[in-house]
Every structure is written in structure tokens, then in C-alpha cells.
């Protein structure tokens, strides 16, 4: 959809004259996958590299932040486990933090390689990926699906950059792909009935893994689940009196829906299913929506021009307003909000404001206040560097 057409559609939506398609439509996998193509594209990497080498801000500051982090340490020792066991809130934590952080480190070193062309960083990324692909066989306990989603979101971002830009060779890339297919994908591809951020992160991982594996069937399945969950996670007035639901969860009464939405009974555009839980978990969901939309754009099927983009824009604006200090009215979460959205606004802000021209005043203020956006140490990392004002 052209920019003018999308703006007109959005204006009509606000005026109540347009309703997005009632049933989320899964975008088919591309006939040919684009690589690197998970959340960050070759063009975006080239843009970021040029800005850093020119010393331009905010990219140089974001790069310096990344390189000063523990994730860029060339002396890092991988800590793989055969079985990663993660209970609720990572208790017990048998390899949970190690796995997530090694995956972020692999991605960090892949970015460092691309910008510096120093092969040591590519080799460190490969060492981390190889260490885990040689050992891991399973994720267990109650948080296994979420843990797999978080780590599984970072691994393919690293692997895409290394496989398609590093010319020094990666002999075990096939084994790494087998790990993603056999250990990660089965744990996440069928989704979750927990809070929405779970399934959104799981589908982010499934989409990314599907791109790396060039698995069109898994891509389509993950994207279909994502479209249904995104529509059920962020409310738009055009949805009707009540939020959309995931049919398999059987949220078939108003009381069930209100309970699932953390007791919130007044629904307004931009509210999310977890707003009244806390903004941190809400940020996880928003971030995953933005990452899947960005991957879809790179792969040639732009979800930003669908209800996904509108839900993302409205969720960012709604949460940003209160994150910036606006007092919560009594009808919203009983007048008490638990803030802490996290470094999750760059991708959605760049797409909806810089590319499509929406005036996202609150999101813009929050995004610029938080630059450079670092890592949440789970599955988000360095997005001012990769997506800050990046139209590539």
C-alpha cells in the first residue's frame, strides 16, 4: 500500500469509516527468501556501518554502547547445556540466563563483525553458535516455551549475518540449522495459551528460524498464529465492544476476557492485554510484534500496511504517553500503572513514523529520550544502532 493510501486508510479507521479485515490473514512465505533477513536487512546493516564509520550520532554512540557491553567481549566463554531447565520467572535457572545471553552475544558479535570487518568477531559469534549446536537437546519445565522463544529470536539474527556476509567460512552452519529445526522449532511452533507476550515471542522466533531454514511451511504456520495473536493483544476501537480473542483459548464471555486482560473492563485503542499487568511484559509483546513486522517487510510482505502496523503504532503511542509521566486515569488499571517499557520502541517508531509518516509524538519523545537503546538481556538488543532513523 502506498504511503498516501495507508494514511488515508488510517484516517478512515479513526473516523470509524473503515474496519480492518475481521479475520487476520496470514501472509504467505516469499517464493525466495531474502538474506540476511531476520529483523535487520543488508541495507540496514550497510546504513548503520556507514553512520558508525562516519562518527554520526546516534549510531556511533549506540555502537560504542554495544562494544562496551559484556556481549562484545572476545574472551567470552560459551556455557552450553544439553538440557536447559527454566521454571516460572526462571526459577529454577539451569542454563536459562546463559543460553539467552550467549545468543545475544552471538548476535552482538555478528553486528560487530559487520561494522568492523574484524574477523575475530565473526569467529566469536561462530564459536558461540557452534558450542550450543553441539550440545543442546531440550528445554524443560514451565518456562520452556518462552525461554525457547527468547533465545530462538536471537540465534537466527546472528546466524543470518554470519552465513550471508562472512566469507571466512562456517563449517558447522548445517548443524546449527539442525539445532534450530529439531530443538527450537517444535517447542514454539504450536503456540501458547499463556499471556500474549509468550506466543508473540515464540512466533518471532519461529518466523526467524523459518527464514534461516528457508522453511515456507513453518513460516506460514508461524505467521498465521502471529496475526491472530497480535489482533488479540492490542485493542482497536474497530474491533468492537470487546477485544479479539484467540479462538482456542475459549475466552467466550465478557467476564473471561476482562479477567484475561488483567481485570481491565474499559477498552480503548492502544490498550494491550498486559498493560494492567506491567509495562515490561507489555514491552515484550510490542517488541515481538515489531520484529515480526520488520522481518515480513524484509521478506517482501509488508505487515506495517495491515492492522498489525496500526496496532503497533497505537500500542506504542498509548504506552509511551504514560511511560513519559502522564498520570493514569481511574478507569485505567485502577489508576495504578507499573512502568518500565524497556528498549523496545525503535523498530516500530522507525517503520511507522520515518517510513510511513505518522506523527508519533509521544513515541518519538520516548525513543529519543532513551537513545541509545541497549539490551533487555532477553531478546532485544542494539536497536538504535540497527533501526534508528534507518530508512534502508
Tab-separated table of C-alpha atoms in Angstrom:
chain	number	residue	atom	x	y	z
A	1	UNK	CA	0.000	0.000	0.000
A	2	UNK	CA	1.355	3.418	-0.890
A	3	UNK	CA	2.099	5.787	1.938
A	4	UNK	CA	-0.757	8.102	0.969
A	5	UNK	CA	-3.133	5.176	0.765
A	6	UNK	CA	-2.108	3.911	4.179
A	7	UNK	CA	-2.515	7.348	5.730
A	8	UNK	CA	-5.960	7.683	4.181
A	9	UNK	CA	-6.887	4.234	5.435
A	10	UNK	CA	-5.683	5.079	8.927
A	11	UNK	CA	-7.652	8.338	8.904
A	12	UNK	CA	-10.758	6.473	7.822
A	13	UNK	CA	-10.174	3.923	10.563
A	14	UNK	CA	-10.021	6.662	13.192
A	15	UNK	CA	-13.215	8.157	11.773
A	16	UNK	CA	-14.931	4.807	12.003
A	17	UNK	CA	-15.357	4.533	8.234
A	18	UNK	CA	-13.039	1.593	7.757
A	19	UNK	CA	-12.604	-1.707	9.512
A	20	UNK	CA	-9.533	-3.849	9.054
A	21	UNK	CA	-10.328	-7.368	7.825
A	22	UNK	CA	-12.108	-9.169	10.659
A	23	UNK	CA	-10.045	-12.344	10.344
A	24	UNK	CA	-6.254	-11.955	10.408
A	25	UNK	CA	-4.846	-13.014	7.050
A	26	UNK	CA	-1.618	-14.967	7.115
A	27	UNK	CA	0.928	-13.636	4.655
A	28	UNK	CA	2.384	-16.431	2.569
A	29	UNK	CA	6.086	-17.094	2.737
A	30	UNK	CA	8.081	-15.453	-0.057
A	31	UNK	CA	8.917	-17.534	-3.110
A	32	UNK	CA	12.571	-16.677	-2.484
A	33	UNK	CA	13.804	-15.710	0.977
A	34	UNK	CA	15.943	-12.590	1.410
A	35	UNK	CA	19.176	-12.929	3.422
A	36	UNK	CA	20.232	-11.551	5.819
A	37	UNK	CA	16.574	-11.190	6.539
A	38	UNK	CA	15.650	-11.598	10.210
A	39	UNK	CA	14.743	-8.204	11.740
A	40	UNK	CA	17.715	-6.487	10.084
A	41	UNK	CA	18.474	-6.352	6.366
A	42	UNK	CA	21.665	-5.953	4.355
A	43	UNK	CA	20.671	-2.386	3.564
A	44	UNK	CA	20.110	-1.554	7.214
A	45	UNK	CA	23.463	-3.078	8.136
A	46	UNK	CA	25.188	-1.029	5.434
A	47	UNK	CA	23.444	2.149	6.612
A	48	UNK	CA	24.433	1.551	10.245
A	49	UNK	CA	28.016	0.734	9.287
A	50	UNK	CA	28.375	3.892	7.208
A	51	UNK	CA	26.995	6.055	10.015
A	52	UNK	CA	29.278	4.498	12.630
A	53	UNK	CA	32.375	4.831	10.447
A	54	UNK	CA	31.462	8.472	9.829
A	55	UNK	CA	31.115	9.071	13.579
A	56	UNK	CA	27.484	10.154	13.137
A	57	UNK	CA	25.051	10.190	16.047
A	58	UNK	CA	23.093	8.449	17.460
A	59	UNK	CA	24.626	5.443	15.687
A	60	UNK	CA	28.210	5.925	16.871
A	61	UNK	CA	27.054	6.235	20.478
A	62	UNK	CA	24.895	3.135	20.060
A	63	UNK	CA	27.840	1.228	18.597
A	64	UNK	CA	30.121	2.334	21.442
A	65	UNK	CA	27.484	1.187	23.947
A	66	UNK	CA	27.315	-2.211	22.269
A	67	UNK	CA	31.066	-2.657	22.103
A	68	UNK	CA	31.449	-1.729	25.786
A	69	UNK	CA	28.886	-4.363	26.812
A	70	UNK	CA	29.662	-7.826	28.124
A	71	UNK	CA	28.166	-9.291	24.970
A	72	UNK	CA	31.006	-7.995	22.759
A	73	UNK	CA	33.755	-9.465	24.949
A	74	UNK	CA	36.080	-11.545	22.760
A	75	UNK	CA	37.086	-13.506	25.862
A	76	UNK	CA	33.531	-14.697	26.486
A	77	UNK	CA	33.311	-18.430	27.175
A	78	UNK	CA	30.151	-20.182	25.942
A	79	UNK	CA	28.182	-22.085	28.576
A	80	UNK	CA	26.094	-24.632	26.654
A	81	UNK	CA	23.939	-27.281	28.314
A	82	UNK	CA	22.303	-30.382	26.939
A	83	UNK	CA	19.070	-29.577	28.784
A	84	UNK	CA	18.089	-26.019	29.698
A	85	UNK	CA	15.576	-26.074	32.555
A	86	UNK	CA	13.587	-22.918	33.238
A	87	UNK	CA	10.786	-22.690	35.759
A	88	UNK	CA	8.436	-19.775	36.302
A	89	UNK	CA	10.408	-16.496	36.353
A	90	UNK	CA	13.463	-18.676	35.591
A	91	UNK	CA	13.308	-20.500	38.903
A	92	UNK	CA	14.984	-22.917	38.654
A	93	UNK	CA	17.510	-21.377	36.299
A	94	UNK	CA	19.620	-24.154	34.830
A	95	UNK	CA	21.179	-22.558	31.793
A	96	UNK	CA	18.369	-20.071	31.112
A	97	UNK	CA	20.410	-16.889	31.510
A	98	UNK	CA	23.466	-18.494	29.927
A	99	UNK	CA	21.540	-19.514	26.818
A	100	UNK	CA	19.770	-16.186	26.311
A	101	UNK	CA	22.928	-14.191	26.856
A	102	UNK	CA	25.112	-16.401	24.673
A	103	UNK	CA	22.531	-15.961	21.916
A	104	UNK	CA	22.568	-12.173	22.349
A	105	UNK	CA	26.369	-12.296	22.385
A	106	UNK	CA	26.373	-14.242	19.111
A	107	UNK	CA	24.196	-11.530	17.553
A	108	UNK	CA	26.283	-8.747	19.106
A	109	UNK	CA	29.489	-10.203	17.701
A	110	UNK	CA	27.860	-10.666	14.310
A	111	UNK	CA	26.978	-6.968	14.285
A	112	UNK	CA	30.493	-6.087	15.457
A	113	UNK	CA	31.914	-8.181	12.607
A	114	UNK	CA	29.759	-6.434	10.048
A	115	UNK	CA	30.684	-2.947	11.164
A	116	UNK	CA	34.406	-3.501	11.849
A	117	UNK	CA	35.161	-6.301	9.346
A	118	UNK	CA	37.360	-7.712	12.111
A	119	UNK	CA	37.131	-11.490	11.640
A	120	UNK	CA	37.675	-12.098	15.351
A	121	UNK	CA	34.092	-11.041	15.996
A	122	UNK	CA	32.695	-13.357	13.333
A	123	UNK	CA	34.731	-16.202	14.783
A	124	UNK	CA	33.427	-15.445	18.288
A	125	UNK	CA	29.854	-15.468	17.015
A	126	UNK	CA	30.516	-18.802	15.316
A	127	UNK	CA	32.147	-20.206	18.464
A	128	UNK	CA	29.046	-19.370	20.499
A	129	UNK	CA	26.648	-20.836	17.950
A	130	UNK	CA	28.769	-23.970	17.481
A	131	UNK	CA	29.099	-24.550	21.224
A	132	UNK	CA	25.336	-24.691	21.671
A	133	UNK	CA	24.558	-26.610	18.495
A	134	UNK	CA	26.994	-29.327	19.618
A	135	UNK	CA	25.312	-29.857	22.986
A	136	UNK	CA	21.699	-28.776	23.450
A	137	UNK	CA	18.897	-31.327	23.101
A	138	UNK	CA	15.913	-29.910	25.013
A	139	UNK	CA	14.215	-27.178	27.053
A	140	UNK	CA	12.197	-28.277	30.079
A	141	UNK	CA	9.950	-27.032	32.916
A	142	UNK	CA	7.142	-24.465	32.797
A	143	UNK	CA	9.004	-21.621	31.088
A	144	UNK	CA	10.452	-23.823	28.358
A	145	UNK	CA	8.299	-22.351	25.540
A	146	UNK	CA	9.096	-18.750	26.495
A	147	UNK	CA	12.793	-19.477	27.029
A	148	UNK	CA	12.953	-21.167	23.641
A	149	UNK	CA	11.219	-18.173	22.098
A	150	UNK	CA	13.597	-15.671	23.632
A	151	UNK	CA	16.822	-17.484	22.773
A	152	UNK	CA	15.355	-18.585	19.461
A	153	UNK	CA	14.748	-14.957	18.498
A	154	UNK	CA	18.433	-14.025	18.830
A	155	UNK	CA	20.085	-17.092	17.284
A	156	UNK	CA	18.775	-16.654	13.726
A	157	UNK	CA	19.606	-12.945	13.703
A	158	UNK	CA	23.219	-13.861	14.403
A	159	UNK	CA	23.229	-16.799	12.012
A	160	UNK	CA	21.787	-14.791	9.115
A	161	UNK	CA	24.520	-12.159	9.330
A	162	UNK	CA	27.334	-14.682	9.647
A	163	UNK	CA	26.133	-17.124	6.988
A	164	UNK	CA	25.422	-14.478	4.378
A	165	UNK	CA	28.123	-11.846	4.976
A	166	UNK	CA	31.164	-13.565	6.500
A	167	UNK	CA	33.415	-15.062	3.834
A	168	UNK	CA	35.709	-16.912	6.232
A	169	UNK	CA	33.501	-19.985	6.351
A	170	UNK	CA	31.213	-21.606	8.920
A	171	UNK	CA	31.629	-25.378	8.599
A	172	UNK	CA	29.018	-26.188	11.266
A	173	UNK	CA	26.253	-23.971	9.909
A	174	UNK	CA	24.287	-27.083	8.925
A	175	UNK	CA	24.457	-28.457	12.441
A	176	UNK	CA	23.262	-25.119	13.770
A	177	UNK	CA	20.292	-25.262	11.401
A	178	UNK	CA	19.523	-28.778	12.616
A	179	UNK	CA	19.535	-27.485	16.193
A	180	UNK	CA	17.012	-24.805	15.291
A	181	UNK	CA	14.815	-27.293	13.445
A	182	UNK	CA	14.923	-30.142	15.971
A	183	UNK	CA	15.339	-28.448	19.369
A	184	UNK	CA	13.779	-24.995	18.996
A	185	UNK	CA	11.044	-25.107	16.389
A	186	UNK	CA	8.986	-27.973	17.897
A	187	UNK	CA	8.849	-26.170	21.269
A	188	UNK	CA	7.372	-22.965	19.827
A	189	UNK	CA	5.583	-23.587	16.530
A	190	UNK	CA	2.273	-24.683	18.081
A	191	UNK	CA	1.952	-21.542	20.180
A	192	UNK	CA	0.892	-20.869	23.765
A	193	UNK	CA	-2.249	-20.143	25.783
A	194	UNK	CA	-0.358	-18.077	28.365
A	195	UNK	CA	-0.164	-14.258	28.384
A	196	UNK	CA	0.134	-12.857	24.895
A	197	UNK	CA	3.791	-11.870	25.093
A	198	UNK	CA	4.639	-15.594	25.266
A	199	UNK	CA	3.123	-16.506	21.940
A	200	UNK	CA	4.287	-13.297	20.257
A	201	UNK	CA	7.906	-14.001	21.249
A	202	UNK	CA	7.520	-17.643	20.274
A	203	UNK	CA	6.225	-16.667	16.838
A	204	UNK	CA	9.032	-14.132	16.441
A	205	UNK	CA	11.480	-16.977	16.968
A	206	UNK	CA	9.533	-19.324	14.701
A	207	UNK	CA	9.418	-16.777	11.867
A	208	UNK	CA	13.139	-16.014	12.202
A	209	UNK	CA	14.072	-19.679	12.336
A	210	UNK	CA	11.878	-20.361	9.306
A	211	UNK	CA	13.711	-17.673	7.336
A	212	UNK	CA	17.106	-19.147	8.210
A	213	UNK	CA	15.918	-22.662	7.380
A	214	UNK	CA	14.032	-21.422	4.297
A	215	UNK	CA	11.074	-23.388	5.645
A	216	UNK	CA	7.997	-21.976	3.924
A	217	UNK	CA	5.544	-24.287	5.716
A	218	UNK	CA	6.735	-23.267	9.186
A	219	UNK	CA	6.868	-19.607	8.126
A	220	UNK	CA	3.213	-19.705	7.056
A	221	UNK	CA	2.116	-21.507	10.229
A	222	UNK	CA	4.004	-19.095	12.491
A	223	UNK	CA	2.735	-16.054	10.625
A	224	UNK	CA	-0.873	-17.223	10.871
A	225	UNK	CA	-0.563	-17.666	14.637
A	226	UNK	CA	1.169	-14.308	14.882
A	227	UNK	CA	-1.611	-12.488	13.028
A	228	UNK	CA	-4.269	-13.977	15.289
A	229	UNK	CA	-2.305	-13.237	18.475
A	230	UNK	CA	-1.337	-9.678	17.507
A	231	UNK	CA	-5.010	-8.885	16.872
A	232	UNK	CA	-5.872	-10.325	20.288
A	233	UNK	CA	-3.044	-8.468	22.061
A	234	UNK	CA	-3.658	-4.837	21.067
A	235	UNK	CA	-7.168	-3.410	21.074
A	236	UNK	CA	-8.511	-1.103	18.375
A	237	UNK	CA	-11.907	0.565	18.638
A	238	UNK	CA	-12.731	-1.002	15.270
A	239	UNK	CA	-12.570	-4.439	16.932
A	240	UNK	CA	-15.954	-3.796	18.544
A	241	UNK	CA	-17.083	-3.685	22.149
A	242	UNK	CA	-14.616	-6.364	23.252
A	243	UNK	CA	-11.071	-7.266	22.207
A	244	UNK	CA	-10.488	-10.011	19.686
A	245	UNK	CA	-9.539	-13.382	21.116
A	246	UNK	CA	-7.548	-16.456	20.185
A	247	UNK	CA	-10.348	-18.971	19.499
A	248	UNK	CA	-8.553	-21.927	21.080
A	249	UNK	CA	-8.396	-20.109	24.427
A	250	UNK	CA	-12.209	-20.191	24.763
A	251	UNK	CA	-12.466	-16.646	26.074
A	252	UNK	CA	-16.136	-16.667	25.139
A	253	UNK	CA	-17.657	-14.312	27.712
A	254	UNK	CA	-17.020	-10.743	28.731
A	255	UNK	CA	-16.026	-11.832	32.235
A	256	UNK	CA	-13.417	-14.241	30.881
A	257	UNK	CA	-11.982	-11.563	28.602
A	258	UNK	CA	-11.825	-8.960	31.377
A	259	UNK	CA	-10.055	-11.435	33.646
A	260	UNK	CA	-7.567	-12.260	30.880
A	261	UNK	CA	-6.966	-8.540	30.358
A	262	UNK	CA	-5.812	-8.230	33.982
A	263	UNK	CA	-9.195	-7.041	35.243
A	264	UNK	CA	-9.426	-4.116	32.817
A	265	UNK	CA	-13.029	-3.612	31.718
A	266	UNK	CA	-12.732	-0.367	29.721
A	267	UNK	CA	-11.188	-0.941	26.318
A	268	UNK	CA	-9.603	1.898	24.367
A	269	UNK	CA	-7.423	1.963	21.271
A	270	UNK	CA	-3.802	1.090	22.050
A	271	UNK	CA	-4.513	-0.793	25.275
A	272	UNK	CA	-2.824	-4.184	25.369
A	273	UNK	CA	-3.747	-7.431	27.064
A	274	UNK	CA	-0.914	-6.888	29.569
A	275	UNK	CA	-0.986	-3.096	30.079
A	276	UNK	CA	-2.534	-3.563	33.509
A	277	UNK	CA	-0.067	-6.300	34.402
A	278	UNK	CA	3.001	-4.151	33.838
A	279	UNK	CA	4.657	-2.243	31.022
A	280	UNK	CA	7.710	-4.508	30.995
A	281	UNK	CA	5.777	-7.571	29.811
A	282	UNK	CA	3.761	-5.306	27.521
A	283	UNK	CA	7.071	-4.169	26.037
A	284	UNK	CA	7.988	-7.765	25.296
A	285	UNK	CA	4.793	-8.174	23.296
A	286	UNK	CA	5.155	-4.867	21.447
A	287	UNK	CA	8.770	-5.653	20.617
A	288	UNK	CA	7.923	-9.072	19.195
A	289	UNK	CA	5.165	-7.536	17.048
A	290	UNK	CA	7.637	-5.011	15.652
A	291	UNK	CA	10.272	-7.671	14.969
A	292	UNK	CA	7.900	-9.924	13.039
A	293	UNK	CA	6.566	-6.962	11.070
A	294	UNK	CA	10.114	-5.889	10.243
A	295	UNK	CA	11.068	-9.381	9.102
A	296	UNK	CA	7.937	-9.507	6.949
A	297	UNK	CA	8.938	-6.202	5.336
A	298	UNK	CA	12.415	-7.504	4.524
A	299	UNK	CA	10.854	-10.649	3.059
A	300	UNK	CA	8.606	-8.596	0.799
A	301	UNK	CA	5.234	-8.862	2.559
A	302	UNK	CA	4.789	-5.672	4.491
A	303	UNK	CA	2.610	-6.164	7.578
A	304	UNK	CA	3.001	-2.498	8.513
A	305	UNK	CA	0.289	-1.750	5.948
A	306	UNK	CA	-2.201	-4.049	7.701
A	307	UNK	CA	-3.910	-3.956	11.085
A	308	UNK	CA	-0.575	-5.158	12.537
A	309	UNK	CA	1.004	-1.783	11.775
A	310	UNK	CA	-1.962	0.115	13.173
A	311	UNK	CA	-1.981	-1.968	16.353
A	312	UNK	CA	1.766	-1.485	16.758
A	313	UNK	CA	1.514	2.288	16.262
A	314	UNK	CA	-1.360	2.656	18.697
A	315	UNK	CA	0.227	0.394	21.319
A	316	UNK	CA	3.452	2.359	21.178
A	317	UNK	CA	1.658	5.697	21.465
A	318	UNK	CA	-0.621	4.613	24.300
A	319	UNK	CA	2.126	3.106	26.433
A	320	UNK	CA	4.626	5.889	25.633
A	321	UNK	CA	2.235	8.556	26.891
A	322	UNK	CA	2.135	7.030	30.365
A	323	UNK	CA	5.787	5.977	30.346
A	324	UNK	CA	6.592	9.676	29.870
A	325	UNK	CA	4.719	10.577	33.043
A	326	UNK	CA	1.052	11.173	32.271
A	327	UNK	CA	-0.976	10.137	35.304
A	328	UNK	CA	-3.205	7.107	34.835
A	329	UNK	CA	-6.942	7.892	34.982
A	330	UNK	CA	-9.015	5.893	37.435
A	331	UNK	CA	-10.598	3.761	34.698
A	332	UNK	CA	-7.170	2.518	33.559
A	333	UNK	CA	-5.776	-0.296	35.697
A	334	UNK	CA	-7.457	1.181	38.756
A	335	UNK	CA	-5.346	4.304	38.372
A	336	UNK	CA	-2.057	2.497	39.034
A	337	UNK	CA	0.437	1.560	36.331
A	338	UNK	CA	3.684	-0.372	36.663
A	339	UNK	CA	6.017	1.333	34.208
A	340	UNK	CA	9.240	0.147	32.567
A	341	UNK	CA	8.556	-0.373	28.861
A	342	UNK	CA	12.170	-1.153	28.030
A	343	UNK	CA	14.292	-0.513	24.898
A	344	UNK	CA	11.535	-1.584	22.521
A	345	UNK	CA	10.363	1.446	20.532
A	346	UNK	CA	12.995	1.945	17.802
A	347	UNK	CA	11.816	-0.618	15.239
A	348	UNK	CA	8.138	0.311	15.332
A	349	UNK	CA	8.836	4.044	15.533
A	350	UNK	CA	11.191	3.900	12.559
A	351	UNK	CA	8.693	1.975	10.454
A	352	UNK	CA	5.527	3.863	11.297
A	353	UNK	CA	6.955	7.377	11.696
A	354	UNK	CA	10.010	7.585	9.462
A	355	UNK	CA	8.795	5.321	6.668
A	356	UNK	CA	5.040	5.878	6.732
A	357	UNK	CA	4.878	9.406	8.071
A	358	UNK	CA	2.654	9.066	11.129
A	359	UNK	CA	3.174	11.804	13.719
A	360	UNK	CA	4.005	9.654	16.742
A	361	UNK	CA	4.750	12.480	19.159
A	362	UNK	CA	4.860	10.536	22.425
A	363	UNK	CA	6.717	7.580	20.913
A	364	UNK	CA	9.208	9.952	19.311
A	365	UNK	CA	9.867	11.722	22.604
A	366	UNK	CA	10.339	8.453	24.465
A	367	UNK	CA	12.511	6.924	21.739
A	368	UNK	CA	14.869	9.895	21.605
A	369	UNK	CA	14.980	10.145	25.398
A	370	UNK	CA	16.070	6.524	25.660
A	371	UNK	CA	18.769	6.589	22.986
A	372	UNK	CA	20.917	4.682	22.619
A	373	UNK	CA	18.573	1.784	23.270
A	374	UNK	CA	20.570	-1.083	24.747
A	375	UNK	CA	19.525	-4.650	25.533
A	376	UNK	CA	16.837	-6.060	27.802
A	377	UNK	CA	19.116	-9.097	28.267
A	378	UNK	CA	16.350	-11.377	26.998
A	379	UNK	CA	15.842	-10.940	23.254
A	380	UNK	CA	16.122	-7.214	22.432
A	381	UNK	CA	19.490	-5.644	21.624
A	382	UNK	CA	21.048	-2.570	19.990
A	383	UNK	CA	18.084	-1.266	18.038
A	384	UNK	CA	19.207	2.363	17.910
A	385	UNK	CA	22.243	1.051	16.046
A	386	UNK	CA	20.300	-1.155	13.634
A	387	UNK	CA	16.997	0.701	13.217
A	388	UNK	CA	17.390	4.252	14.500
A	389	UNK	CA	16.131	6.587	11.737
A	390	UNK	CA	17.148	3.907	9.235
A	391	UNK	CA	15.088	4.001	6.038
A	392	UNK	CA	17.107	1.334	4.242
